[in-house]
Amino acid sequence: MNQEPHIITFKEIGTPNLGYISVAEVADNIPFDIKRVYWTYFTPNHVERGNHAHIDLQQVILSVAGIIHFELENANGETFNFVLDQPNKGLFVPPGYWRKMRFSHNAVLLCMASLPYDEKDYIRSYEAFKALKK
Ligand code: TYD
Protein backbone atom coordinates (compact mmCIF):
# COMPACT_ATOMS: atom_id res chain seq x y z
CA MET A 1 0.00 0.00 0.00
CA ASN A 2 1.15 3.55 -0.81
CA GLN A 3 2.01 4.98 2.64
CA GLU A 4 2.71 8.50 1.33
CA PRO A 5 -0.04 11.12 1.43
CA HIS A 6 -2.02 10.87 -1.79
CA ILE A 7 -5.32 11.76 -3.40
CA ILE A 8 -7.97 9.05 -3.77
CA THR A 9 -10.37 9.87 -6.60
CA PHE A 10 -13.84 8.47 -5.95
CA LYS A 11 -15.95 7.45 -8.91
CA GLU A 12 -18.79 9.87 -9.66
CA ILE A 13 -21.98 7.93 -10.36
CA GLY A 14 -24.57 10.06 -12.09
CA THR A 15 -25.04 12.75 -14.67
CA PRO A 16 -24.97 16.56 -14.62
CA ASN A 17 -28.79 16.49 -14.88
CA LEU A 18 -29.38 14.22 -11.88
CA GLY A 19 -26.38 14.92 -9.70
CA TYR A 20 -23.90 12.41 -8.36
CA ILE A 21 -23.18 9.74 -5.78
CA SER A 22 -19.68 8.82 -4.69
CA VAL A 23 -18.99 5.82 -2.47
CA ALA A 24 -16.31 5.05 0.11
CA GLU A 25 -16.07 1.33 0.74
CA VAL A 26 -13.58 -0.58 2.84
CA ALA A 27 -11.45 -2.95 0.72
CA ASP A 28 -12.41 -1.05 -2.44
CA ASN A 29 -11.09 2.49 -2.09
CA ILE A 30 -10.47 2.91 1.67
CA PRO A 31 -7.21 1.17 2.67
CA PHE A 32 -8.19 0.42 6.31
CA ASP A 33 -11.19 -0.62 8.39
CA ILE A 34 -13.14 2.52 9.30
CA LYS A 35 -13.60 2.78 13.09
CA ARG A 36 -14.76 6.41 13.29
CA VAL A 37 -16.23 9.13 11.12
CA TYR A 38 -16.22 12.79 12.12
CA TRP A 39 -16.88 16.08 10.37
CA THR A 40 -15.95 19.69 11.00
CA TYR A 41 -17.82 22.77 9.77
CA PHE A 42 -18.26 26.54 10.26
CA THR A 43 -14.51 27.11 10.56
CA PRO A 44 -13.85 30.80 9.83
CA ASN A 45 -11.38 31.19 6.97
CA HIS A 46 -8.80 33.07 9.05
CA VAL A 47 -8.47 30.06 11.37
CA GLU A 48 -5.78 27.41 10.91
CA ARG A 49 -6.74 24.03 12.34
CA GLY A 50 -4.72 20.89 12.83
CA ASN A 51 -1.24 21.57 14.17
CA HIS A 52 -0.77 18.02 15.35
CA ALA A 53 0.36 14.62 14.06
CA HIS A 54 -0.90 11.13 14.83
CA ILE A 55 1.17 8.15 15.96
CA ASP A 56 -0.93 5.32 14.45
CA LEU A 57 -4.06 6.87 12.96
CA GLN A 58 -4.74 6.58 9.21
CA GLN A 59 -7.32 8.89 7.69
CA VAL A 60 -9.11 9.58 4.43
CA ILE A 61 -10.34 13.16 4.43
CA LEU A 62 -12.85 14.73 2.05
CA SER A 63 -14.21 18.19 1.51
CA VAL A 64 -17.87 17.37 0.95
CA ALA A 65 -18.51 21.09 0.41
CA GLY A 66 -16.25 24.09 -0.02
CA ILE A 67 -12.46 24.16 -0.32
CA ILE A 68 -9.88 22.89 2.16
CA HIS A 69 -6.14 23.54 1.87
CA PHE A 70 -3.92 20.92 3.48
CA GLU A 71 -0.25 21.19 4.32
CA LEU A 72 1.37 17.96 5.51
CA GLU A 73 4.92 17.56 6.77
CA ASN A 74 6.78 14.45 7.87
CA ALA A 75 9.40 14.37 10.62
CA ASN A 76 12.15 14.54 7.99
CA GLY A 77 10.83 17.90 6.80
CA GLU A 78 9.27 16.76 3.49
CA THR A 79 6.11 18.79 2.80
CA PHE A 80 3.06 17.92 0.72
CA ASN A 81 0.32 20.39 -0.26
CA PHE A 82 -3.16 19.44 -1.36
CA VAL A 83 -6.31 21.35 -2.24
CA LEU A 84 -9.55 19.48 -1.64
CA ASP A 85 -11.99 21.31 -3.88
CA GLN A 86 -14.23 18.56 -5.28
CA PRO A 87 -16.46 16.21 -3.27
CA ASN A 88 -15.06 13.16 -5.09
CA LYS A 89 -11.46 13.85 -4.05
CA GLY A 90 -10.19 12.32 -0.81
CA LEU A 91 -6.80 12.70 0.85
CA PHE A 92 -5.11 9.68 2.43
CA VAL A 93 -3.14 10.87 5.44
CA PRO A 94 -0.76 8.22 6.85
CA PRO A 95 0.45 8.23 10.46
CA GLY A 96 3.32 10.60 11.28
CA TYR A 97 2.31 13.74 9.37
CA TRP A 98 2.01 17.19 10.95
CA ARG A 99 -1.05 18.81 9.39
CA LYS A 100 -2.29 22.36 8.96
CA MET A 101 -5.65 23.07 7.35
CA ARG A 102 -7.42 26.18 6.14
CA PHE A 103 -11.08 26.26 5.14
CA SER A 104 -13.37 28.28 2.94
CA HIS A 105 -16.24 29.55 5.14
CA ASN A 106 -18.68 26.96 3.73
CA ALA A 107 -16.29 23.99 3.92
CA VAL A 108 -17.38 20.72 5.53
CA LEU A 109 -14.54 18.29 6.24
CA LEU A 110 -15.46 14.63 6.51
CA CYS A 111 -12.88 12.26 7.98
CA MET A 112 -12.91 8.48 7.91
CA ALA A 113 -10.46 7.22 10.53
CA SER A 114 -8.86 3.86 11.24
CA LEU A 115 -9.09 4.11 15.06
CA PRO A 116 -11.45 5.39 17.75
CA TYR A 117 -10.65 8.80 19.23
CA ASP A 118 -7.70 8.60 21.61
CA GLU A 119 -5.85 11.69 22.77
CA LYS A 120 -2.78 9.47 23.42
CA ASP A 121 -2.45 9.00 19.64
CA TYR A 122 -1.89 12.77 19.18
CA ILE A 123 1.47 14.55 19.04
CA ARG A 124 0.58 18.17 19.73
CA SER A 125 4.11 19.55 20.24
CA TYR A 126 5.90 20.42 16.98
CA GLU A 127 9.27 20.01 18.74
CA ALA A 128 8.34 16.50 19.92
CA PHE A 129 7.17 15.70 16.38
CA LYS A 130 10.43 16.87 14.78
CA ALA A 131 12.38 14.80 17.33
CA LEU A 132 10.97 11.70 15.58
CA LYS A 133 13.29 12.42 12.59
CA LYS A 134 14.88 9.24 11.26
P1 TYD B 1 -8.62 18.06 16.90
O1 TYD B 1 -8.40 16.71 16.32
O2 TYD B 1 -7.47 18.71 17.62
O3 TYD B 1 -9.17 19.05 15.73
P2 TYD B 1 -8.46 19.87 14.54
O4 TYD B 1 -7.23 19.15 14.11
O5 TYD B 1 -9.52 19.90 13.47
O6 TYD B 1 -8.17 21.25 15.01
O7 TYD B 1 -9.90 17.98 17.84
C1 TYD B 1 -10.51 19.15 18.36
C2 TYD B 1 -11.22 18.77 19.65
O8 TYD B 1 -12.24 17.81 19.40
C3 TYD B 1 -10.29 18.16 20.71
O9 TYD B 1 -10.64 18.70 21.97
C4 TYD B 1 -10.61 16.69 20.69
C5 TYD B 1 -12.06 16.64 20.20
N1 TYD B 1 -12.32 15.45 19.40
C6 TYD B 1 -13.06 14.40 19.94
O10 TYD B 1 -13.52 14.45 21.09
N2 TYD B 1 -13.29 13.28 19.18
C7 TYD B 1 -12.82 13.18 17.91
O11 TYD B 1 -13.06 12.13 17.23
C8 TYD B 1 -12.03 14.27 17.35
C9 TYD B 1 -11.49 14.21 15.96
C10 TYD B 1 -11.82 15.38 18.13
mmCIF file of C-alpha atoms and ligand atoms in Angstrom:
data_model
loop_
_atom_site.group_PDB
_atom_site.id
_atom_site.type_symbol
_atom_site.label_atom_id
_atom_site.label_comp_id
_atom_site.label_asym_id
_atom_site.label_seq_id
_atom_site.Cartn_x
_atom_site.Cartn_y
_atom_site.Cartn_z
ATOM 1 C CA MET A 1 0.000 0.000 0.000
ATOM 2 C CA ASN A 2 1.147 3.550 -0.812
ATOM 3 C CA GLN A 3 2.011 4.985 2.637
ATOM 4 C CA GLU A 4 2.706 8.502 1.329
ATOM 5 C CA PRO A 5 -0.043 11.123 1.431
ATOM 6 C CA HIS A 6 -2.025 10.874 -1.795
ATOM 7 C CA ILE A 7 -5.321 11.755 -3.401
ATOM 8 C CA ILE A 8 -7.966 9.045 -3.774
ATOM 9 C CA THR A 9 -10.372 9.869 -6.599
ATOM 10 C CA PHE A 10 -13.838 8.471 -5.954
ATOM 11 C CA LYS A 11 -15.953 7.449 -8.907
ATOM 12 C CA GLU A 12 -18.785 9.870 -9.657
ATOM 13 C CA ILE A 13 -21.980 7.927 -10.359
ATOM 14 C CA GLY A 14 -24.575 10.059 -12.092
ATOM 15 C CA THR A 15 -25.038 12.749 -14.671
ATOM 16 C CA PRO A 16 -24.969 16.555 -14.624
ATOM 17 C CA ASN A 17 -28.786 16.493 -14.882
ATOM 18 C CA LEU A 18 -29.381 14.221 -11.881
ATOM 19 C CA GLY A 19 -26.379 14.923 -9.700
ATOM 20 C CA TYR A 20 -23.899 12.412 -8.363
ATOM 21 C CA ILE A 21 -23.183 9.742 -5.781
ATOM 22 C CA SER A 22 -19.677 8.821 -4.685
ATOM 23 C CA VAL A 23 -18.986 5.821 -2.475
ATOM 24 C CA ALA A 24 -16.314 5.050 0.113
ATOM 25 C CA GLU A 25 -16.075 1.327 0.738
ATOM 26 C CA VAL A 26 -13.577 -0.577 2.836
ATOM 27 C CA ALA A 27 -11.454 -2.949 0.721
ATOM 28 C CA ASP A 28 -12.408 -1.055 -2.440
ATOM 29 C CA ASN A 29 -11.093 2.492 -2.089
ATOM 30 C CA ILE A 30 -10.469 2.913 1.672
ATOM 31 C CA PRO A 31 -7.212 1.167 2.671
ATOM 32 C CA PHE A 32 -8.193 0.423 6.310
ATOM 33 C CA ASP A 33 -11.195 -0.619 8.391
ATOM 34 C CA ILE A 34 -13.142 2.521 9.304
ATOM 35 C CA LYS A 35 -13.598 2.780 13.094
ATOM 36 C CA ARG A 36 -14.759 6.410 13.287
ATOM 37 C CA VAL A 37 -16.229 9.134 11.116
ATOM 38 C CA TYR A 38 -16.219 12.794 12.115
ATOM 39 C CA TRP A 39 -16.882 16.077 10.367
ATOM 40 C CA THR A 40 -15.948 19.693 10.999
ATOM 41 C CA TYR A 41 -17.816 22.775 9.775
ATOM 42 C CA PHE A 42 -18.263 26.541 10.263
ATOM 43 C CA THR A 43 -14.508 27.109 10.557
ATOM 44 C CA PRO A 44 -13.853 30.803 9.829
ATOM 45 C CA ASN A 45 -11.379 31.191 6.968
ATOM 46 C CA HIS A 46 -8.800 33.071 9.046
ATOM 47 C CA VAL A 47 -8.471 30.057 11.368
ATOM 48 C CA GLU A 48 -5.780 27.412 10.915
ATOM 49 C CA ARG A 49 -6.744 24.025 12.338
ATOM 50 C CA GLY A 50 -4.719 20.892 12.829
ATOM 51 C CA ASN A 51 -1.237 21.571 14.175
ATOM 52 C CA HIS A 52 -0.769 18.020 15.346
ATOM 53 C CA ALA A 53 0.362 14.625 14.065
ATOM 54 C CA HIS A 54 -0.895 11.131 14.828
ATOM 55 C CA ILE A 55 1.170 8.153 15.959
ATOM 56 C CA ASP A 56 -0.927 5.323 14.446
ATOM 57 C CA LEU A 57 -4.056 6.872 12.956
ATOM 58 C CA GLN A 58 -4.744 6.582 9.212
ATOM 59 C CA GLN A 59 -7.324 8.887 7.695
ATOM 60 C CA VAL A 60 -9.114 9.581 4.435
ATOM 61 C CA ILE A 61 -10.340 13.160 4.429
ATOM 62 C CA LEU A 62 -12.851 14.729 2.051
ATOM 63 C CA SER A 63 -14.208 18.189 1.511
ATOM 64 C CA VAL A 64 -17.868 17.374 0.954
ATOM 65 C CA ALA A 65 -18.512 21.092 0.413
ATOM 66 C CA GLY A 66 -16.249 24.086 -0.020
ATOM 67 C CA ILE A 67 -12.465 24.159 -0.318
ATOM 68 C CA ILE A 68 -9.876 22.892 2.160
ATOM 69 C CA HIS A 69 -6.138 23.544 1.869
ATOM 70 C CA PHE A 70 -3.920 20.922 3.481
ATOM 71 C CA GLU A 71 -0.249 21.192 4.323
ATOM 72 C CA LEU A 72 1.373 17.964 5.511
ATOM 73 C CA GLU A 73 4.924 17.561 6.774
ATOM 74 C CA ASN A 74 6.775 14.448 7.866
ATOM 75 C CA ALA A 75 9.396 14.372 10.622
ATOM 76 C CA ASN A 76 12.154 14.542 7.995
ATOM 77 C CA GLY A 77 10.826 17.903 6.803
ATOM 78 C CA GLU A 78 9.269 16.765 3.486
ATOM 79 C CA THR A 79 6.115 18.786 2.801
ATOM 80 C CA PHE A 80 3.058 17.925 0.717
ATOM 81 C CA ASN A 81 0.324 20.389 -0.256
ATOM 82 C CA PHE A 82 -3.157 19.438 -1.364
ATOM 83 C CA VAL A 83 -6.307 21.353 -2.242
ATOM 84 C CA LEU A 84 -9.548 19.476 -1.637
ATOM 85 C CA ASP A 85 -11.988 21.308 -3.883
ATOM 86 C CA GLN A 86 -14.233 18.560 -5.277
ATOM 87 C CA PRO A 87 -16.464 16.211 -3.273
ATOM 88 C CA ASN A 88 -15.060 13.162 -5.089
ATOM 89 C CA LYS A 89 -11.460 13.851 -4.047
ATOM 90 C CA GLY A 90 -10.186 12.316 -0.808
ATOM 91 C CA LEU A 91 -6.795 12.701 0.854
ATOM 92 C CA PHE A 92 -5.114 9.678 2.431
ATOM 93 C CA VAL A 93 -3.138 10.866 5.445
ATOM 94 C CA PRO A 94 -0.764 8.225 6.845
ATOM 95 C CA PRO A 95 0.450 8.234 10.464
ATOM 96 C CA GLY A 96 3.320 10.599 11.278
ATOM 97 C CA TYR A 97 2.311 13.741 9.374
ATOM 98 C CA TRP A 98 2.010 17.188 10.948
ATOM 99 C CA ARG A 99 -1.048 18.806 9.389
ATOM 100 C CA LYS A 100 -2.286 22.357 8.959
ATOM 101 C CA MET A 101 -5.650 23.066 7.347
ATOM 102 C CA ARG A 102 -7.419 26.185 6.142
ATOM 103 C CA PHE A 103 -11.075 26.258 5.137
ATOM 104 C CA SER A 104 -13.374 28.280 2.941
ATOM 105 C CA HIS A 105 -16.242 29.546 5.142
ATOM 106 C CA ASN A 106 -18.677 26.960 3.728
ATOM 107 C CA ALA A 107 -16.291 23.985 3.920
ATOM 108 C CA VAL A 108 -17.377 20.722 5.528
ATOM 109 C CA LEU A 109 -14.538 18.293 6.243
ATOM 110 C CA LEU A 110 -15.456 14.628 6.514
ATOM 111 C CA CYS A 111 -12.877 12.264 7.975
ATOM 112 C CA MET A 112 -12.910 8.475 7.912
ATOM 113 C CA ALA A 113 -10.465 7.217 10.525
ATOM 114 C CA SER A 114 -8.855 3.858 11.244
ATOM 115 C CA LEU A 115 -9.088 4.110 15.064
ATOM 116 C CA PRO A 116 -11.447 5.385 17.755
ATOM 117 C CA TYR A 117 -10.654 8.800 19.229
ATOM 118 C CA ASP A 118 -7.697 8.600 21.611
ATOM 119 C CA GLU A 119 -5.854 11.693 22.773
ATOM 120 C CA LYS A 120 -2.781 9.470 23.418
ATOM 121 C CA ASP A 121 -2.455 9.001 19.637
ATOM 122 C CA TYR A 122 -1.887 12.767 19.180
ATOM 123 C CA ILE A 123 1.472 14.552 19.043
ATOM 124 C CA ARG A 124 0.579 18.175 19.732
ATOM 125 C CA SER A 125 4.108 19.554 20.238
ATOM 126 C CA TYR A 126 5.896 20.423 16.985
ATOM 127 C CA GLU A 127 9.271 20.013 18.743
ATOM 128 C CA ALA A 128 8.337 16.503 19.924
ATOM 129 C CA PHE A 129 7.171 15.701 16.381
ATOM 130 C CA LYS A 130 10.431 16.875 14.776
ATOM 131 C CA ALA A 131 12.379 14.803 17.332
ATOM 132 C CA LEU A 132 10.969 11.698 15.577
ATOM 133 C CA LYS A 133 13.286 12.421 12.591
ATOM 134 C CA LYS A 134 14.884 9.240 11.259
HETATM 135 P P1 TYD B 1 -8.623 18.059 16.897
HETATM 136 O O1 TYD B 1 -8.396 16.707 16.322
HETATM 137 O O2 TYD B 1 -7.474 18.712 17.619
HETATM 138 O O3 TYD B 1 -9.168 19.055 15.735
HETATM 139 P P2 TYD B 1 -8.464 19.870 14.539
HETATM 140 O O4 TYD B 1 -7.229 19.150 14.114
HETATM 141 O O5 TYD B 1 -9.517 19.903 13.471
HETATM 142 O O6 TYD B 1 -8.168 21.245 15.007
HETATM 143 O O7 TYD B 1 -9.898 17.984 17.841
HETATM 144 C C1 TYD B 1 -10.508 19.150 18.357
HETATM 145 C C2 TYD B 1 -11.219 18.772 19.653
HETATM 146 O O8 TYD B 1 -12.242 17.809 19.400
HETATM 147 C C3 TYD B 1 -10.287 18.155 20.706
HETATM 148 O O9 TYD B 1 -10.642 18.699 21.970
HETATM 149 C C4 TYD B 1 -10.614 16.688 20.688
HETATM 150 C C5 TYD B 1 -12.056 16.644 20.203
HETATM 151 N N1 TYD B 1 -12.321 15.451 19.404
HETATM 152 C C6 TYD B 1 -13.057 14.399 19.938
HETATM 153 O O10 TYD B 1 -13.522 14.447 21.094
HETATM 154 N N2 TYD B 1 -13.293 13.284 19.182
HETATM 155 C C7 TYD B 1 -12.816 13.176 17.911
HETATM 156 O O11 TYD B 1 -13.065 12.132 17.230
HETATM 157 C C8 TYD B 1 -12.031 14.272 17.352
HETATM 158 C C9 TYD B 1 -11.487 14.207 15.957
HETATM 159 C C10 TYD B 1 -11.818 15.379 18.130
#
